[in-house]
C-alpha cells in the first residue's frame, strides 16, 4: 500500500505499510489476454467486495503483497470485469492465473484456497451436502465461509445449528463464523409462532412507515430488489395473490434491497406492484433483512393480524396454498 493503513472485515486485514509483520502474502498473477492495465484486490464483506489495493498489469503479469491475520476471502478484478474472481488469501507465496473470462484458471500456494476452489462450483449443485464438507474440514475457513454464505437460508435452523457445531473452536475469531453465529441468533428470534420484530423504513415518497401500523391485517413481508432476476420472475405470482386476497384482510409490505431509487421505482411500476413499498437503499447493508435473517432474495414472511409469524419463504404455488389456508 502507499503509506496509509486500510482495514477490512472488522480489522482482519492488514496491508503493506500499516505495520511491520514478520510474514505476509505474495500473490504473483497472470491475466490471460491482457498485456497492460490495472487489476484490483478486493476484500469481501456481507456479500460485497471493496477495493483495498491495486496493481499494474505489465506483460500480462501482476503482483500483490501484504499480510492478513487469518485466511480471508478476496476478489481479483480488472476494470473490464463485472464481478471479481474469488480466492482465499493467506500468508504464503501464491500464484494465480485468470483466464480470458475473468475466472480463476489456476491457483497454488494456499491450502485454504484449495478447499475453496475445489468446491466453488459444487456448492451450487442441487443437493450439495455442506455438512459433509464441514465434517471433512472442520478447521477450514473456506468450509465456514460456504456454510455462512450459501446455506444459512437453505438449511432449516436446527440443521444449520448442527452443522455449525461441527466447526472447530480454532475458528472462533473467523469473521464468517462470527457472522454465522449472528445469523443463527437472528433466525432464532423470527421463527414461526413468534411476534415479528417491529421496524420503520421510508416509503417511495420518503415517509416513514412502521410495520406495527399494519396490525389488524395479514401482512406478507416481501423482500426483493429490482436487480434480482428471481424476484422479478416471482413478482407476477405475488401480484396475482395480492389481487385475489386484498379484500380478505390481506396486504403486502415490499422491502427492497435496492441502492438506486430510480431503478427501484421503475421496477415497482413495471411489475405493477400496487402495495406499500419501503427501503433504506442500503443494499445488503440494510438492517431489516438482517433483522429477519434474510440471506437471499426473494424471501418473505407472513404475519397474522396480531403480528405473529405464521409462514416463511412461501413462493410459487406454496404462496397460494398458505394464503388459502389462513385467509379462507
PDB file of C-alpha atoms in Angstrom:
ATOM      1  CA  UNK A   1       0.000   0.000   0.000  1.00  0.00           C
ATOM      2  CA  UNK A   2       1.036   3.640  -0.324  1.00  0.00           C
ATOM      3  CA  UNK A   3       1.832   4.839   3.189  1.00  0.00           C
ATOM      4  CA  UNK A   4      -1.544   4.514   4.847  1.00  0.00           C
ATOM      5  CA  UNK A   5      -3.430   1.830   6.714  1.00  0.00           C
ATOM      6  CA  UNK A   6      -6.594   0.242   5.352  1.00  0.00           C
ATOM      7  CA  UNK A   7      -8.692  -2.206   7.253  1.00  0.00           C
ATOM      8  CA  UNK A   8     -11.453  -4.546   6.109  1.00  0.00           C
ATOM      9  CA  UNK A   9     -13.638  -7.142   7.753  1.00  0.00           C
ATOM     10  CA  UNK A  10     -13.554  -5.558  11.213  1.00  0.00           C
ATOM     11  CA  UNK A  11      -9.801  -5.088  11.244  1.00  0.00           C
ATOM     12  CA  UNK A  12      -8.964  -8.543   9.973  1.00  0.00           C
ATOM     13  CA  UNK A  13      -6.949  -7.255   7.043  1.00  0.00           C
ATOM     14  CA  UNK A  14      -3.541  -5.647   7.433  1.00  0.00           C
ATOM     15  CA  UNK A  15      -1.941  -4.444   4.225  1.00  0.00           C
ATOM     16  CA  UNK A  16       1.600  -3.351   3.477  1.00  0.00           C
ATOM     17  CA  UNK A  17       2.625  -0.074   5.035  1.00  0.00           C
ATOM     18  CA  UNK A  18       0.336  -0.430   8.054  1.00  0.00           C
ATOM     19  CA  UNK A  19       2.791  -2.114  10.357  1.00  0.00           C
ATOM     20  CA  UNK A  20       5.789  -4.374  10.336  1.00  0.00           C
ATOM     21  CA  UNK A  21       4.863  -8.025  10.041  1.00  0.00           C
ATOM     22  CA  UNK A  22       7.203 -10.997  10.070  1.00  0.00           C
ATOM     23  CA  UNK A  23       5.306 -12.759   7.325  1.00  0.00           C
ATOM     24  CA  UNK A  24       2.798 -11.894   4.651  1.00  0.00           C
ATOM     25  CA  UNK A  25       1.360 -12.934   1.350  1.00  0.00           C
ATOM     26  CA  UNK A  26       2.769 -12.531  -2.121  1.00  0.00           C
ATOM     27  CA  UNK A  27       0.326 -13.090  -4.968  1.00  0.00           C
ATOM     28  CA  UNK A  28       2.035 -13.480  -8.320  1.00  0.00           C
ATOM     29  CA  UNK A  29      -0.576 -13.464 -11.046  1.00  0.00           C
ATOM     30  CA  UNK A  30      -1.097 -13.778 -14.765  1.00  0.00           C
ATOM     31  CA  UNK A  31      -4.073 -12.439 -16.717  1.00  0.00           C
ATOM     32  CA  UNK A  32      -4.698 -14.256 -19.996  1.00  0.00           C
ATOM     33  CA  UNK A  33      -5.365 -11.938 -22.920  1.00  0.00           C
ATOM     34  CA  UNK A  34      -4.369  -8.762 -21.055  1.00  0.00           C
ATOM     35  CA  UNK A  35      -0.935  -7.279 -21.679  1.00  0.00           C
ATOM     36  CA  UNK A  36      -1.265  -3.983 -19.815  1.00  0.00           C
ATOM     37  CA  UNK A  37      -3.743  -2.365 -17.432  1.00  0.00           C
ATOM     38  CA  UNK A  38      -4.782  -2.331 -13.791  1.00  0.00           C
ATOM     39  CA  UNK A  39      -6.081  -5.046 -11.505  1.00  0.00           C
ATOM     40  CA  UNK A  40      -7.730  -4.625  -8.104  1.00  0.00           C
ATOM     41  CA  UNK A  41      -7.587  -6.676  -4.934  1.00  0.00           C
ATOM     42  CA  UNK A  42     -10.966  -6.594  -3.208  1.00  0.00           C
ATOM     43  CA  UNK A  43     -11.919  -7.572   0.337  1.00  0.00           C
ATOM     44  CA  UNK A  44     -15.218  -9.376   0.945  1.00  0.00           C
ATOM     45  CA  UNK A  45     -17.844  -8.181   3.406  1.00  0.00           C
ATOM     46  CA  UNK A  46     -21.530  -9.060   3.601  1.00  0.00           C
ATOM     47  CA  UNK A  47     -21.935 -10.308   0.024  1.00  0.00           C
ATOM     48  CA  UNK A  48     -19.993  -7.333  -1.345  1.00  0.00           C
ATOM     49  CA  UNK A  49     -16.402  -6.671  -2.429  1.00  0.00           C
ATOM     50  CA  UNK A  50     -14.451  -3.489  -1.716  1.00  0.00           C
ATOM     51  CA  UNK A  51     -11.186  -2.295  -3.273  1.00  0.00           C
ATOM     52  CA  UNK A  52      -8.245  -2.499  -0.875  1.00  0.00           C
ATOM     53  CA  UNK A  53      -5.271  -2.467  -3.258  1.00  0.00           C
ATOM     54  CA  UNK A  54      -4.391  -2.173  -6.927  1.00  0.00           C
ATOM     55  CA  UNK A  55      -1.507  -3.257  -9.126  1.00  0.00           C
ATOM     56  CA  UNK A  56      -0.319  -2.591 -12.642  1.00  0.00           C
ATOM     57  CA  UNK A  57      -0.508  -5.425 -15.138  1.00  0.00           C
ATOM     58  CA  UNK A  58       2.643  -5.479 -17.239  1.00  0.00           C
ATOM     59  CA  UNK A  59       3.220  -8.125 -19.838  1.00  0.00           C
ATOM     60  CA  UNK A  60       0.156  -9.917 -18.530  1.00  0.00           C
ATOM     61  CA  UNK A  61       1.648 -10.230 -15.038  1.00  0.00           C
ATOM     62  CA  UNK A  62       0.930  -8.569 -11.677  1.00  0.00           C
ATOM     63  CA  UNK A  63       1.930  -8.863  -8.016  1.00  0.00           C
ATOM     64  CA  UNK A  64       0.215  -8.065  -4.731  1.00  0.00           C
ATOM     65  CA  UNK A  65       1.993  -8.079  -1.389  1.00  0.00           C
ATOM     66  CA  UNK A  66       0.550  -7.618   2.081  1.00  0.00           C
ATOM     67  CA  UNK A  67      -0.489  -9.520   5.184  1.00  0.00           C
ATOM     68  CA  UNK A  68      -3.639 -10.952   6.720  1.00  0.00           C
ATOM     69  CA  UNK A  69      -4.060 -12.088  10.297  1.00  0.00           C
ATOM     70  CA  UNK A  70      -6.046 -15.116   9.104  1.00  0.00           C
ATOM     71  CA  UNK A  71      -7.093 -16.624   5.761  1.00  0.00           C
ATOM     72  CA  UNK A  72      -9.808 -14.460   4.202  1.00  0.00           C
ATOM     73  CA  UNK A  73     -11.818 -14.297   1.006  1.00  0.00           C
ATOM     74  CA  UNK A  74     -10.717 -11.732  -1.563  1.00  0.00           C
ATOM     75  CA  UNK A  75     -11.525 -10.939  -5.155  1.00  0.00           C
ATOM     76  CA  UNK A  76      -9.366 -10.052  -8.146  1.00  0.00           C
ATOM     77  CA  UNK A  77     -10.862  -7.875 -10.852  1.00  0.00           C
ATOM     78  CA  UNK A  78      -9.683  -5.877 -13.826  1.00  0.00           C
ATOM     79  CA  UNK A  79     -11.564  -2.764 -14.859  1.00  0.00           C
ATOM     80  CA  UNK A  80     -13.356  -4.762 -17.563  1.00  0.00           C
ATOM     81  CA  UNK A  81     -14.660  -7.497 -15.221  1.00  0.00           C
ATOM     82  CA  UNK A  82     -18.231  -7.180 -13.953  1.00  0.00           C
ATOM     83  CA  UNK A  83     -17.566  -9.343 -10.894  1.00  0.00           C
ATOM     84  CA  UNK A  84     -14.331 -10.371  -9.172  1.00  0.00           C
ATOM     85  CA  UNK A  85     -12.683 -13.766  -9.364  1.00  0.00           C
ATOM     86  CA  UNK A  86     -12.776 -15.098  -5.810  1.00  0.00           C
ATOM     87  CA  UNK A  87      -9.986 -16.754  -3.860  1.00  0.00           C
ATOM     88  CA  UNK A  88      -8.829 -17.189  -0.294  1.00  0.00           C
ATOM     89  CA  UNK A  89      -5.632 -15.404   0.646  1.00  0.00           C
ATOM     90  CA  UNK A  90      -3.340 -16.457   3.464  1.00  0.00           C
ATOM     91  CA  UNK A  91       0.193 -15.501   4.399  1.00  0.00           C
ATOM     92  CA  UNK A  92       2.005 -17.522   1.780  1.00  0.00           C
ATOM     93  CA  UNK A  93       3.507 -17.195  -1.665  1.00  0.00           C
ATOM     94  CA  UNK A  94       0.627 -17.748  -4.041  1.00  0.00           C
ATOM     95  CA  UNK A  95       0.410 -17.971  -7.816  1.00  0.00           C
ATOM     96  CA  UNK A  96      -2.815 -17.252  -9.683  1.00  0.00           C
ATOM     97  CA  UNK A  97      -3.866 -17.277 -13.322  1.00  0.00           C
ATOM     98  CA  UNK A  98      -7.053 -15.596 -14.559  1.00  0.00           C
ATOM     99  CA  UNK A  99      -8.408 -16.801 -17.875  1.00  0.00           C
ATOM    100  CA  UNK A 100      -9.895 -14.509 -20.501  1.00  0.00           C
ATOM    101  CA  UNK A 101     -13.344 -14.935 -18.929  1.00  0.00           C
ATOM    102  CA  UNK A 102     -12.080 -13.474 -15.660  1.00  0.00           C
ATOM    103  CA  UNK A 103     -12.179 -16.807 -13.836  1.00  0.00           C
ATOM    104  CA  UNK A 104      -9.556 -18.475 -11.680  1.00  0.00           C
ATOM    105  CA  UNK A 105      -7.904 -20.951 -14.036  1.00  0.00           C
ATOM    106  CA  UNK A 106      -5.087 -21.923 -11.682  1.00  0.00           C
ATOM    107  CA  UNK A 107      -4.271 -21.086  -8.068  1.00  0.00           C
ATOM    108  CA  UNK A 108      -1.465 -22.543  -5.988  1.00  0.00           C
ATOM    109  CA  UNK A 109       0.174 -21.943  -2.637  1.00  0.00           C
ATOM    110  CA  UNK A 110      -2.820 -21.788  -0.253  1.00  0.00           C
ATOM    111  CA  UNK A 111      -4.285 -24.960   1.303  1.00  0.00           C
ATOM    112  CA  UNK A 112      -7.364 -22.984   2.388  1.00  0.00           C
ATOM    113  CA  UNK A 113      -7.898 -21.765  -1.163  1.00  0.00           C
ATOM    114  CA  UNK A 114      -7.531 -25.332  -2.429  1.00  0.00           C
ATOM    115  CA  UNK A 115     -10.593 -26.294  -0.355  1.00  0.00           C
ATOM    116  CA  UNK A 116     -12.412 -23.197  -1.553  1.00  0.00           C
ATOM    117  CA  UNK A 117     -11.669 -23.685  -5.260  1.00  0.00           C
ATOM    118  CA  UNK A 118     -12.423 -27.418  -5.250  1.00  0.00           C
ATOM    119  CA  UNK A 119     -15.970 -26.660  -4.056  1.00  0.00           C
ATOM    120  CA  UNK A 120     -16.588 -23.383  -5.895  1.00  0.00           C
ATOM    121  CA  UNK A 121     -18.960 -24.940  -8.422  1.00  0.00           C
ATOM    122  CA  UNK A 122     -20.210 -27.876  -6.385  1.00  0.00           C
ATOM    123  CA  UNK A 123     -21.902 -25.706  -3.742  1.00  0.00           C
ATOM    124  CA  UNK A 124     -24.415 -24.541  -6.346  1.00  0.00           C
ATOM    125  CA  UNK A 125     -25.421 -28.070  -7.327  1.00  0.00           C
ATOM    126  CA  UNK A 126     -28.780 -29.267  -6.105  1.00  0.00           C
ATOM    127  CA  UNK A 127     -28.434 -31.500  -3.085  1.00  0.00           C
ATOM    128  CA  UNK A 128     -24.908 -30.393  -2.215  1.00  0.00           C
ATOM    129  CA  UNK A 129     -24.017 -31.726   1.244  1.00  0.00           C
ATOM    130  CA  UNK A 130     -22.471 -28.827   3.156  1.00  0.00           C
ATOM    131  CA  UNK A 131     -22.455 -30.935   6.324  1.00  0.00           C
ATOM    132  CA  UNK A 132     -20.003 -33.351   4.697  1.00  0.00           C
ATOM    133  CA  UNK A 133     -17.676 -30.505   3.767  1.00  0.00           C
ATOM    134  CA  UNK A 134     -17.694 -29.118   7.303  1.00  0.00           C
ATOM    135  CA  UNK A 135     -17.198 -32.614   8.733  1.00  0.00           C
ATOM    136  CA  UNK A 136     -14.188 -33.174   6.457  1.00  0.00           C
ATOM    137  CA  UNK A 137     -12.661 -29.727   7.002  1.00  0.00           C
ATOM    138  CA  UNK A 138     -13.893 -28.522  10.414  1.00  0.00           C
ATOM    139  CA  UNK A 139     -10.964 -26.134  10.842  1.00  0.00           C
ATOM    140  CA  UNK A 140     -11.088 -24.645   7.330  1.00  0.00           C
ATOM    141  CA  UNK A 141     -12.208 -21.010   6.939  1.00  0.00           C
ATOM    142  CA  UNK A 142     -13.347 -21.978   3.425  1.00  0.00           C
ATOM    143  CA  UNK A 143     -15.825 -24.530   4.772  1.00  0.00           C
ATOM    144  CA  UNK A 144     -17.044 -21.983   7.319  1.00  0.00           C
ATOM    145  CA  UNK A 145     -17.461 -19.425   4.546  1.00  0.00           C
ATOM    146  CA  UNK A 146     -19.582 -21.716   2.391  1.00  0.00           C
ATOM    147  CA  UNK A 147     -21.829 -22.603   5.338  1.00  0.00           C
ATOM    148  CA  UNK A 148     -22.291 -18.923   6.204  1.00  0.00           C
ATOM    149  CA  UNK A 149     -22.607 -17.575   2.684  1.00  0.00           C
ATOM    150  CA  UNK A 150     -24.877 -20.071   0.931  1.00  0.00           C
ATOM    151  CA  UNK A 151     -26.578 -22.321   3.456  1.00  0.00           C
ATOM    152  CA  UNK A 152     -27.931 -20.034   6.179  1.00  0.00           C
ATOM    153  CA  UNK A 153     -31.036 -19.637   4.014  1.00  0.00           C
ATOM    154  CA  UNK A 154     -31.137 -23.206   2.654  1.00  0.00           C
ATOM    155  CA  UNK A 155     -30.879 -25.269   5.826  1.00  0.00           C
ATOM    156  CA  UNK A 156     -33.603 -25.345   8.471  1.00  0.00           C
ATOM    157  CA  UNK A 157     -32.474 -23.694  11.680  1.00  0.00           C
ATOM    158  CA  UNK A 158     -31.970 -26.967  13.567  1.00  0.00           C
ATOM    159  CA  UNK A 159     -29.872 -28.401  10.744  1.00  0.00           C
ATOM    160  CA  UNK A 160     -27.864 -25.199  10.489  1.00  0.00           C
ATOM    161  CA  UNK A 161     -27.060 -25.349  14.197  1.00  0.00           C
ATOM    162  CA  UNK A 162     -25.999 -28.994  13.993  1.00  0.00           C
ATOM    163  CA  UNK A 163     -23.566 -28.292  11.150  1.00  0.00           C
ATOM    164  CA  UNK A 164     -22.308 -25.110  12.832  1.00  0.00           C
ATOM    165  CA  UNK A 165     -21.423 -27.161  15.932  1.00  0.00           C
ATOM    166  CA  UNK A 166     -19.004 -29.224  13.851  1.00  0.00           C
ATOM    167  CA  UNK A 167     -16.759 -26.240  13.117  1.00  0.00           C
ATOM    168  CA  UNK A 168     -13.528 -26.262  15.093  1.00  0.00           C
ATOM    169  CA  UNK A 169     -13.093 -23.906  18.071  1.00  0.00           C
ATOM    170  CA  UNK A 170      -9.911 -22.733  16.318  1.00  0.00           C
ATOM    171  CA  UNK A 171     -12.224 -20.721  14.021  1.00  0.00           C
ATOM    172  CA  UNK A 172     -13.722 -18.714  16.883  1.00  0.00           C
ATOM    173  CA  UNK A 173     -12.192 -15.487  15.543  1.00  0.00           C
ATOM    174  CA  UNK A 174     -13.051 -16.201  11.897  1.00  0.00           C
ATOM    175  CA  UNK A 175     -15.374 -13.426  10.627  1.00  0.00           C
ATOM    176  CA  UNK A 176     -17.506 -15.939   8.733  1.00  0.00           C
ATOM    177  CA  UNK A 177     -18.123 -17.938  11.903  1.00  0.00           C
ATOM    178  CA  UNK A 178     -18.952 -14.768  13.836  1.00  0.00           C
ATOM    179  CA  UNK A 179     -21.391 -13.702  11.113  1.00  0.00           C
ATOM    180  CA  UNK A 180     -22.839 -17.210  11.036  1.00  0.00           C
ATOM    181  CA  UNK A 181     -23.478 -17.135  14.776  1.00  0.00           C
ATOM    182  CA  UNK A 182     -25.102 -13.722  14.433  1.00  0.00           C
ATOM    183  CA  UNK A 183     -27.441 -15.011  11.729  1.00  0.00           C
ATOM    184  CA  UNK A 184     -28.387 -18.040  13.815  1.00  0.00           C
ATOM    185  CA  UNK A 185     -29.213 -15.720  16.703  1.00  0.00           C
ATOM    186  CA  UNK A 186     -31.457 -13.608  14.485  1.00  0.00           C
ATOM    187  CA  UNK A 187     -33.169 -16.656  12.984  1.00  0.00           C
ATOM    188  CA  UNK A 188     -33.965 -17.923  16.475  1.00  0.00           C
ATOM    189  CA  UNK A 189     -35.945 -14.724  17.072  1.00  0.00           C
ATOM    190  CA  UNK A 190     -38.025 -14.874  13.868  1.00  0.00           C
ATOM    191  CA  UNK A 191     -39.313 -18.417  13.804  1.00  0.00           C
ATOM    192  CA  UNK A 192     -42.935 -19.358  13.177  1.00  0.00           C
ATOM    193  CA  UNK A 193     -45.027 -18.599  16.242  1.00  0.00           C
ATOM    194  CA  UNK A 194     -43.004 -15.588  17.349  1.00  0.00           C
ATOM    195  CA  UNK A 195     -44.075 -11.954  17.124  1.00  0.00           C
ATOM    196  CA  UNK A 196     -42.310 -10.252  14.214  1.00  0.00           C
ATOM    197  CA  UNK A 197     -39.867  -7.552  15.332  1.00  0.00           C
ATOM    198  CA  UNK A 198     -41.100  -4.066  14.547  1.00  0.00           C
ATOM    199  CA  UNK A 199     -39.203  -1.699  12.274  1.00  0.00           C
ATOM    200  CA  UNK A 200     -39.612   1.549  10.372  1.00  0.00           C
ATOM    201  CA  UNK A 201     -38.369   2.449   6.883  1.00  0.00           C
ATOM    202  CA  UNK A 202     -39.079   5.257   4.404  1.00  0.00           C
ATOM    203  CA  UNK A 203     -41.544   4.572   1.610  1.00  0.00           C
ATOM    204  CA  UNK A 204     -41.203   5.687  -2.001  1.00  0.00           C
ATOM    205  CA  UNK A 205     -42.129   9.254  -1.024  1.00  0.00           C
ATOM    206  CA  UNK A 206     -39.710   9.335   1.897  1.00  0.00           C
ATOM    207  CA  UNK A 207     -42.432   8.975   4.529  1.00  0.00           C
ATOM    208  CA  UNK A 208     -41.528   6.690   7.425  1.00  0.00           C
ATOM    209  CA  UNK A 209     -43.679   3.571   7.611  1.00  0.00           C
ATOM    210  CA  UNK A 210     -43.753   1.284  10.665  1.00  0.00           C
ATOM    211  CA  UNK A 211     -44.579  -2.402  10.448  1.00  0.00           C
ATOM    212  CA  UNK A 212     -46.760  -2.005  13.552  1.00  0.00           C
ATOM    213  CA  UNK A 213     -49.088   0.274  11.574  1.00  0.00           C
ATOM    214  CA  UNK A 214     -50.323  -2.831   9.715  1.00  0.00           C
ATOM    215  CA  UNK A 215     -51.584  -4.592  12.843  1.00  0.00           C
ATOM    216  CA  UNK A 216     -55.054  -5.996  12.338  1.00  0.00           C
ATOM    217  CA  UNK A 217     -54.249  -7.383   8.883  1.00  0.00           C
ATOM    218  CA  UNK A 218     -52.471 -10.369   7.465  1.00  0.00           C
ATOM    219  CA  UNK A 219     -49.210  -8.960   6.077  1.00  0.00           C
ATOM    220  CA  UNK A 220     -46.727 -10.511   3.692  1.00  0.00           C
ATOM    221  CA  UNK A 221     -43.272  -9.006   4.180  1.00  0.00           C
ATOM    222  CA  UNK A 222     -41.827  -9.320   0.683  1.00  0.00           C
ATOM    223  CA  UNK A 223     -38.026  -8.954   0.463  1.00  0.00           C
ATOM    224  CA  UNK A 224     -36.922  -8.247  -3.107  1.00  0.00           C
ATOM    225  CA  UNK A 225     -34.889  -5.891  -5.339  1.00  0.00           C
ATOM    226  CA  UNK A 226     -35.093  -4.525  -8.867  1.00  0.00           C
ATOM    227  CA  UNK A 227     -31.696  -6.090  -9.675  1.00  0.00           C
ATOM    228  CA  UNK A 228     -32.788  -9.600  -8.591  1.00  0.00           C
ATOM    229  CA  UNK A 229     -33.958 -11.739 -11.575  1.00  0.00           C
ATOM    230  CA  UNK A 230     -35.626 -14.447  -9.419  1.00  0.00           C
ATOM    231  CA  UNK A 231     -37.529 -11.696  -7.601  1.00  0.00           C
ATOM    232  CA  UNK A 232     -38.763 -10.196 -10.840  1.00  0.00           C
ATOM    233  CA  UNK A 233     -39.851 -13.632 -12.051  1.00  0.00           C
ATOM    234  CA  UNK A 234     -41.804 -14.205  -8.819  1.00  0.00           C
ATOM    235  CA  UNK A 235     -43.472 -10.777  -8.887  1.00  0.00           C
ATOM    236  CA  UNK A 236     -46.322 -11.743 -11.268  1.00  0.00           C
ATOM    237  CA  UNK A 237     -47.263 -14.544  -8.877  1.00  0.00           C
ATOM    238  CA  UNK A 238     -47.246 -12.120  -5.939  1.00  0.00           C
ATOM    239  CA  UNK A 239     -49.362  -9.624  -7.897  1.00  0.00           C
ATOM    240  CA  UNK A 240     -51.994 -12.271  -8.640  1.00  0.00           C
ATOM    241  CA  UNK A 241     -52.067 -13.336  -4.990  1.00  0.00           C
ATOM    242  CA  UNK A 242     -52.472  -9.729  -3.875  1.00  0.00           C
ATOM    243  CA  UNK A 243     -55.364  -9.191  -6.259  1.00  0.00           C
ATOM    244  CA  UNK A 244     -57.040 -12.398  -5.101  1.00  0.00           C
ATOM    245  CA  UNK A 245     -56.752 -11.743  -1.353  1.00  0.00           C
ATOM    246  CA  UNK A 246     -56.544  -7.970  -0.876  1.00  0.00           C
ATOM    247  CA  UNK A 247     -60.225  -7.835   0.086  1.00  0.00           C
ATOM    248  CA  UNK A 248     -59.756 -10.561   2.713  1.00  0.00           C
ATOM    249  CA  UNK A 249     -57.875  -8.503   5.283  1.00  0.00           C
ATOM    250  CA  UNK A 250     -54.558  -9.110   3.498  1.00  0.00           C
ATOM    251  CA  UNK A 251     -51.845  -6.760   2.283  1.00  0.00           C
ATOM    252  CA  UNK A 252     -48.179  -6.762   1.306  1.00  0.00           C
ATOM    253  CA  UNK A 253     -45.262  -4.673   2.530  1.00  0.00           C
ATOM    254  CA  UNK A 254     -42.461  -4.683  -0.041  1.00  0.00           C
ATOM    255  CA  UNK A 255     -38.969  -4.317   1.445  1.00  0.00           C
ATOM    256  CA  UNK A 256     -36.381  -3.582  -1.217  1.00  0.00           C
ATOM    257  CA  UNK A 257     -32.627  -4.180  -1.079  1.00  0.00           C
ATOM    258  CA  UNK A 258     -32.062  -1.663  -3.857  1.00  0.00           C
ATOM    259  CA  UNK A 259     -29.410   1.052  -3.885  1.00  0.00           C
ATOM    260  CA  UNK A 260     -30.686   3.082  -6.822  1.00  0.00           C
ATOM    261  CA  UNK A 261     -34.033   4.729  -6.066  1.00  0.00           C
ATOM    262  CA  UNK A 262     -34.849   5.379  -9.730  1.00  0.00           C
ATOM    263  CA  UNK A 263     -34.417   1.706 -10.609  1.00  0.00           C
ATOM    264  CA  UNK A 264     -36.460   0.688  -7.574  1.00  0.00           C
ATOM    265  CA  UNK A 265     -39.352   2.957  -8.557  1.00  0.00           C
ATOM    266  CA  UNK A 266     -39.142   1.865 -12.187  1.00  0.00           C
ATOM    267  CA  UNK A 267     -39.378  -1.800 -11.220  1.00  0.00           C
ATOM    268  CA  UNK A 268     -42.371  -1.151  -8.961  1.00  0.00           C
ATOM    269  CA  UNK A 269     -44.200   0.458 -11.863  1.00  0.00           C
ATOM    270  CA  UNK A 270     -43.094  -2.050 -14.490  1.00  0.00           C
ATOM    271  CA  UNK A 271     -44.135  -5.058 -12.379  1.00  0.00           C
ATOM    272  CA  UNK A 272     -47.441  -3.450 -11.247  1.00  0.00           C
ATOM    273  CA  UNK A 273     -46.659  -3.766  -7.541  1.00  0.00           C
ATOM    274  CA  UNK A 274     -49.542  -1.733  -6.134  1.00  0.00           C
ATOM    275  CA  UNK A 275     -48.892  -2.144  -2.405  1.00  0.00           C
ATOM    276  CA  UNK A 276     -46.749  -0.238   0.097  1.00  0.00           C
ATOM    277  CA  UNK A 277     -43.001  -0.278  -0.561  1.00  0.00           C
ATOM    278  CA  UNK A 278     -40.163   0.712   1.769  1.00  0.00           C
ATOM    279  CA  UNK A 279     -36.377   0.770   1.554  1.00  0.00           C
ATOM    280  CA  UNK A 280     -33.348   2.463   3.086  1.00  0.00           C
ATOM    281  CA  UNK A 281     -31.495   1.879  -0.217  1.00  0.00           C
ATOM    282  CA  UNK A 282     -28.570   0.245   1.587  1.00  0.00           C
ATOM    283  CA  UNK A 283     -28.386  -2.987  -0.422  1.00  0.00           C
ATOM    284  CA  UNK A 284     -27.190  -5.848   1.819  1.00  0.00           C
ATOM    285  CA  UNK A 285     -26.122  -3.355   4.478  1.00  0.00           C
ATOM    286  CA  UNK A 286     -29.790  -2.743   5.262  1.00  0.00           C
ATOM    287  CA  UNK A 287     -30.566  -3.680   8.856  1.00  0.00           C
ATOM    288  CA  UNK A 288     -34.066  -5.012   8.199  1.00  0.00           C
ATOM    289  CA  UNK A 289     -33.222  -8.070   6.056  1.00  0.00           C
ATOM    290  CA  UNK A 290     -30.561  -8.888   8.654  1.00  0.00           C
ATOM    291  CA  UNK A 291     -33.133  -8.452  11.429  1.00  0.00           C
ATOM    292  CA  UNK A 292     -35.219 -11.188   9.814  1.00  0.00           C
ATOM    293  CA  UNK A 293     -32.266 -13.431   8.957  1.00  0.00           C
ATOM    294  CA  UNK A 294     -32.763 -12.882   5.219  1.00  0.00           C
ATOM    295  CA  UNK A 295     -29.671 -14.036   3.326  1.00  0.00           C
ATOM    296  CA  UNK A 296     -31.111 -14.447  -0.156  1.00  0.00           C
ATOM    297  CA  UNK A 297     -33.986 -12.982  -2.128  1.00  0.00           C
ATOM    298  CA  UNK A 298     -36.786 -13.359  -2.979  1.00  0.00           C
ATOM    299  CA  UNK A 299     -37.773 -14.090   0.602  1.00  0.00           C
ATOM    300  CA  UNK A 300     -40.939 -13.429   2.542  1.00  0.00           C
ATOM    301  CA  UNK A 301     -42.534 -13.666   5.964  1.00  0.00           C
ATOM    302  CA  UNK A 302     -46.299 -13.940   6.511  1.00  0.00           C
ATOM    303  CA  UNK A 303     -47.775 -12.355   9.648  1.00  0.00           C
ATOM    304  CA  UNK A 304     -51.220 -12.785  11.164  1.00  0.00           C
ATOM    305  CA  UNK A 305     -53.280  -9.776  12.365  1.00  0.00           C
ATOM    306  CA  UNK A 306     -51.523  -9.880  15.754  1.00  0.00           C
ATOM    307  CA  UNK A 307     -48.107  -9.661  14.092  1.00  0.00           C
ATOM    308  CA  UNK A 308     -47.236 -13.309  14.745  1.00  0.00           C
ATOM    309  CA  UNK A 309     -45.138 -15.102  12.120  1.00  0.00           C
ATOM    310  CA  UNK A 310     -47.195 -17.890  10.551  1.00  0.00           C
ATOM    311  CA  UNK A 311     -45.097 -18.749   7.481  1.00  0.00           C
ATOM    312  CA  UNK A 312     -41.691 -18.053   5.917  1.00  0.00           C
ATOM    313  CA  UNK A 313     -40.409 -18.186   2.359  1.00  0.00           C
ATOM    314  CA  UNK A 314     -43.572 -19.298   0.601  1.00  0.00           C
ATOM    315  CA  UNK A 315     -43.356 -18.689  -3.147  1.00  0.00           C
ATOM    316  CA  UNK A 316     -44.992 -20.064  -6.277  1.00  0.00           C
ATOM    317  CA  UNK A 317     -47.869 -22.429  -5.567  1.00  0.00           C
ATOM    318  CA  UNK A 318     -46.858 -22.622  -1.904  1.00  0.00           C
ATOM    319  CA  UNK A 319     -47.793 -18.938  -1.502  1.00  0.00           C
ATOM    320  CA  UNK A 320     -51.313 -19.641  -2.752  1.00  0.00           C
ATOM    321  CA  UNK A 321     -51.684 -22.735  -0.570  1.00  0.00           C
ATOM    322  CA  UNK A 322     -50.555 -20.807   2.509  1.00  0.00           C
ATOM    323  CA  UNK A 323     -52.858 -17.865   1.887  1.00  0.00           C
ATOM    324  CA  UNK A 324     -55.790 -20.190   1.222  1.00  0.00           C
ATOM    325  CA  UNK A 325     -55.099 -21.992   4.492  1.00  0.00           C
ATOM    326  CA  UNK A 326     -55.114 -18.824   6.591  1.00  0.00           C
ATOM    327  CA  UNK A 327     -57.464 -16.498   4.680  1.00  0.00           C
ATOM    328  CA  UNK A 328     -60.403 -18.750   3.901  1.00  0.00           C
TER     329      UNK A 328
END
